[in-house]
Coordinates of C-alpha atoms in Angstrom, one line a residue:
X889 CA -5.6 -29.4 12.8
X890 CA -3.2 -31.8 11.7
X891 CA -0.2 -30.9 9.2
X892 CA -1.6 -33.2 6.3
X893 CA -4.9 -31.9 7.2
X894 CA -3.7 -28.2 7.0
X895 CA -1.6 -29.0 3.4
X896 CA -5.2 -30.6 2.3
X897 CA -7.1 -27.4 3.3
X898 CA -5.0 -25.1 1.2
X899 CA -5.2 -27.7 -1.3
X900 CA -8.8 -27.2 -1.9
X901 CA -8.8 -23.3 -1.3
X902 CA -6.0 -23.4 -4.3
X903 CA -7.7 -25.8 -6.6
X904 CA -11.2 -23.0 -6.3
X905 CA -9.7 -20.4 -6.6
X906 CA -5.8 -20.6 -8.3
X907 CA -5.2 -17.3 -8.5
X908 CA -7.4 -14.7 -5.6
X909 CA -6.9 -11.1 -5.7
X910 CA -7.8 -8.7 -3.5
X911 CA -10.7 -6.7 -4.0
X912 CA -9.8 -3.6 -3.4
X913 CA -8.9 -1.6 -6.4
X914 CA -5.8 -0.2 -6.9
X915 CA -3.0 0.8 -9.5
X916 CA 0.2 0.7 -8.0
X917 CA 1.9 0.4 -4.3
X918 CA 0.6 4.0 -3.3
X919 CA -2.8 3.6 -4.4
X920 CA -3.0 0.0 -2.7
X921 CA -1.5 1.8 0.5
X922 CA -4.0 4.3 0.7
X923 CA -6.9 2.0 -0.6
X924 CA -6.2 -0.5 2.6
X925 CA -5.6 2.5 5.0
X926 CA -9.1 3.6 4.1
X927 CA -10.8 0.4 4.7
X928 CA -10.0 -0.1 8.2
X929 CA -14.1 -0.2 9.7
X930 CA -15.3 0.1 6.0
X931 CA -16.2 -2.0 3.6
X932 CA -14.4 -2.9 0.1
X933 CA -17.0 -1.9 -1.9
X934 CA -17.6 1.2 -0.2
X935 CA -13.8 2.0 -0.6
X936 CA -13.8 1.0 -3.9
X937 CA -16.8 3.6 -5.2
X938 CA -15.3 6.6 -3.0
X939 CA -11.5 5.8 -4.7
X940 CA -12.6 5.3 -8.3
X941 CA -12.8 9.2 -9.3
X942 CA -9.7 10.1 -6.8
X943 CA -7.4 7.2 -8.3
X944 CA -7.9 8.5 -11.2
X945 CA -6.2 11.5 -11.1
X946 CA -4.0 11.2 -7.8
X947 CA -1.5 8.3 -7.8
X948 CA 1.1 9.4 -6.0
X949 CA 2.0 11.3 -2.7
X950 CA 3.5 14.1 -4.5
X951 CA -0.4 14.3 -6.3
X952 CA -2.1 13.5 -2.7
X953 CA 0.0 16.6 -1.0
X954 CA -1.5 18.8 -4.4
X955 CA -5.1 17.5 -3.5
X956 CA -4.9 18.3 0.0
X957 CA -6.9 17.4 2.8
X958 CA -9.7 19.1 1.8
X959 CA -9.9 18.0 -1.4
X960 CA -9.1 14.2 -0.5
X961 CA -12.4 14.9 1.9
X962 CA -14.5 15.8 -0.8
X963 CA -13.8 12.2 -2.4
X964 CA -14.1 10.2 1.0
X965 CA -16.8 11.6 2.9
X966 CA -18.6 8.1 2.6
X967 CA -16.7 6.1 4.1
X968 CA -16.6 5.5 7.8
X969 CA -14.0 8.0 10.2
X970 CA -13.1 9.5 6.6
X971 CA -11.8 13.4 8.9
X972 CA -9.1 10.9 10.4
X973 CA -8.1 9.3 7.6
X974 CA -7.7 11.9 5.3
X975 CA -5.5 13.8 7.9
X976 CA -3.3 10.4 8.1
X977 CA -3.4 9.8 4.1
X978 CA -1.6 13.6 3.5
X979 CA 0.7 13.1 6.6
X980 CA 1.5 10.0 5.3
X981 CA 2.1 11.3 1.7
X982 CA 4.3 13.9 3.1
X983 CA 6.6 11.1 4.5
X984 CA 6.6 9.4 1.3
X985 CA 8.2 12.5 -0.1
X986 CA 10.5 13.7 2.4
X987 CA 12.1 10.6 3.5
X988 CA 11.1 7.8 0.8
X989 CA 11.5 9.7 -2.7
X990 CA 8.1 9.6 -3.2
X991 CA 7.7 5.5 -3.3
X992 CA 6.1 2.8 -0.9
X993 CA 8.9 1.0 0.8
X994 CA 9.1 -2.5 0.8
X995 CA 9.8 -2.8 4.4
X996 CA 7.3 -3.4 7.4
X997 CA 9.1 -1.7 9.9
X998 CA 9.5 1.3 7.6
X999 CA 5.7 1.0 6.1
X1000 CA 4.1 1.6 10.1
X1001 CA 6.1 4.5 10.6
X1002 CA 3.6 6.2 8.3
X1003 CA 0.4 7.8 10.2
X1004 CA -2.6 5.2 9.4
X1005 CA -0.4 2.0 8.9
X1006 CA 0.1 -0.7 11.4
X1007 CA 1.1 -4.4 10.9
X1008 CA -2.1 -5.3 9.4
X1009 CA -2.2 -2.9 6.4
X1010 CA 1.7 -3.5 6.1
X1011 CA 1.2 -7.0 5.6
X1012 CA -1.4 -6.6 2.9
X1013 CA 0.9 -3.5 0.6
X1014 CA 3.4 -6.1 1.2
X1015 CA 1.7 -9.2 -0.2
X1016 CA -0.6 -7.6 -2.7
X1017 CA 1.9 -5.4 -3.9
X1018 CA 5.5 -7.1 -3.6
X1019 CA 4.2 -10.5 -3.5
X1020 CA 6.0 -10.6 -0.1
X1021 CA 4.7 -14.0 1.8
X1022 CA 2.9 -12.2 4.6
X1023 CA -0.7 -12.9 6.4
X1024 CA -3.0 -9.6 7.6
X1025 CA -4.9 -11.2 9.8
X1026 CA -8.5 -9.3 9.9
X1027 CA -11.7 -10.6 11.7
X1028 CA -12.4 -12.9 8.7
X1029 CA -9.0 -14.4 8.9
X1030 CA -9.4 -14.4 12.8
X1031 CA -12.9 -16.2 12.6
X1032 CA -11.3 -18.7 10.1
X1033 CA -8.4 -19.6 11.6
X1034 CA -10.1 -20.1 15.3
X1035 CA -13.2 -21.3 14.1
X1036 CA -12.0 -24.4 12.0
X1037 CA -8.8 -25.0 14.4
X1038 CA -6.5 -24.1 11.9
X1039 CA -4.2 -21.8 13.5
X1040 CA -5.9 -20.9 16.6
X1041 CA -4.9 -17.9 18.8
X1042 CA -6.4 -15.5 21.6
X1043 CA -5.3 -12.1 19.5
X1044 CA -4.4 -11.2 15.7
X1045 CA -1.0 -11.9 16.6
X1046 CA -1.2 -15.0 17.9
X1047 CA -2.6 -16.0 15.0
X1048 CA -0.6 -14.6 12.3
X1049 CA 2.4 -16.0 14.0
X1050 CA 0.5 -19.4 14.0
X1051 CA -0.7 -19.5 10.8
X1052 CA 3.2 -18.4 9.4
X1053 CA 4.1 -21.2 11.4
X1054 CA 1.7 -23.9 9.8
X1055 CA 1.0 -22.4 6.5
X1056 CA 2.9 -25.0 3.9
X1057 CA 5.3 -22.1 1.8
X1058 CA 3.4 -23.2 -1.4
X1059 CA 0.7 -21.5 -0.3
X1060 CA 1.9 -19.0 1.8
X1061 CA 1.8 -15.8 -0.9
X1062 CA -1.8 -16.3 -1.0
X1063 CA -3.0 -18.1 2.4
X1064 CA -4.0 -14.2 3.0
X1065 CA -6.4 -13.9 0.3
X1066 CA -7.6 -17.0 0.4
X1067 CA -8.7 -17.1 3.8
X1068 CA -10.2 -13.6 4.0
X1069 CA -12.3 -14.6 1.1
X1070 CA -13.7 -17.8 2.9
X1071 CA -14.4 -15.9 5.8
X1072 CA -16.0 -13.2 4.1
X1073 CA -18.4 -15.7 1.7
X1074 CA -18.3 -18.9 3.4
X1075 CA -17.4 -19.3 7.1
X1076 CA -19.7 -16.0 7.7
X1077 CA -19.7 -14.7 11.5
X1078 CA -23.3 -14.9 12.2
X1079 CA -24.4 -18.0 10.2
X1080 CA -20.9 -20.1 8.9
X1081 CA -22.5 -21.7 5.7
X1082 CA -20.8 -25.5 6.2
X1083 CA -23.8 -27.0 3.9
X1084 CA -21.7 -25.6 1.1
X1085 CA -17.8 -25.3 2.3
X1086 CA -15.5 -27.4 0.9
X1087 CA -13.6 -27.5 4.0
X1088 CA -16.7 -28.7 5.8
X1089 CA -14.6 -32.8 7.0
X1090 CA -11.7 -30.7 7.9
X1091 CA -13.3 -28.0 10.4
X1092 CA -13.4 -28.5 14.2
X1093 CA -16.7 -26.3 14.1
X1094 CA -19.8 -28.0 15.4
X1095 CA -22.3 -28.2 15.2
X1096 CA -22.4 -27.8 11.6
X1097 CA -25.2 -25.8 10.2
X1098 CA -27.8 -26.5 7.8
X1099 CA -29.3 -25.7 4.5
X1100 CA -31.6 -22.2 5.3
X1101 CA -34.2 -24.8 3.8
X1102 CA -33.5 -27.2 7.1
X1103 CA -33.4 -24.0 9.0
X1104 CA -35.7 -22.5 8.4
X1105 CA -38.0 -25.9 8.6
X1106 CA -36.9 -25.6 12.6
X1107 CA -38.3 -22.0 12.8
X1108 CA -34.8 -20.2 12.8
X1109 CA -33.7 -17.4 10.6
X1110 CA -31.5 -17.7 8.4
X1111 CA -28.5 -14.7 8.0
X1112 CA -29.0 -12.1 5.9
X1113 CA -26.7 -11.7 3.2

């Protein structure tokens, strides 16, 4: 994609949505922290229900390492690998406190030393929660950027180092949100919905698809929600 093209693509993301937030729920850095370490192969939602009752009480590592592993279990057991996670969440925790004071460092390097946390879930604590200008490149972001050419890459990597690269720095603090949230509405894996994206001129993706009216007027299915 060309650099004006790029600048014009943000443009349009920024003028729909001016301000995107994540949608996980979360109170401070710690609960953000463990809120994105649980979501890895789960859904927001699903985090989001599971975290309202334990966020309420336990927002810091010092409360997690009270709760115990057990106890963080009992509040978790919906979402997807929640044994793992809950052993990483009260390792991690213990960290906090034995080498960090009890606070989320805003560091990547320091952030994945903690049991749960790679580059990914760094990136988020440290956009969503620092306002640092970093990218965590999921499948959405990975679809999107490949998908419409603008910052194509083989691996995550590849593509967070592209899209850093060709991100204009007005955008950059919320390039992440942005693009997560048009993969996850818009640009869809199964079925991209172009009939309605806003990016629909700029996007290398063809063929473009129809209205599910159009589709469904050939016989196919269209995606289910």
């Amino acid at each position: 994609m060309k650099k004006a093209d790029i600048f014009e693509f943000y443009r349009r993301l920024a003028e729909d949505n001016p301000a995107p937030e994540t949608e996980l729920q979360w109170t401070n850095p710690y609960t953000l922290l463990v809120a994105v370490a649980l979501s890895a192969q789960a859904t927001d939602i699903g985090v989001n229900k599971a975290t309202k009752a334990l966020f309420a009480t336990v927002d810091t590592p010092a409360k997690m390492l009270a709760l115990g592993e057990a106890g963080l279990k009992r509040h978790i057991k919906t979402i997807g690998l929640f044994n793992t996670k809950a052993k990483n969440v009260i390792a991690a925790a213990q960290i906090l406190v034995d080498r960090f004071g009890g606070e989320v460092p805003r560091d990547r390097a320091a952030l994945e030393t903690l049991p749960g946390v790679g580059r990914k879930t760094a990136n988020v604590v440290l956009n969503v929660a620092f306002g640092e200008p970093t990218i965590a490149v999921d499948t959405h972001i990975f679809r999107v950027a490949n998908r419409t050419s603008l910052a194509p890459g083989k691996d995550v990597r590849a593509v967070e180092d592209r899209l850093m690269k060709v991100t204009p720095k007005p955008f950059l603090t919320h390039a992440h949100h942005w693009l997560i949230l048009h993969g996850r509405y818009v640009c869809k894996a199964r079925r991209p919905e172009c009939w309605r994206c806003i990016e629909v001129d700029l996007c290398a993706f063809k063929p473009k698809t129809p209205p599910p009216t159009d589709a469904g007027a050939h016989g196919a299915v269209p995606e289910s929600p």
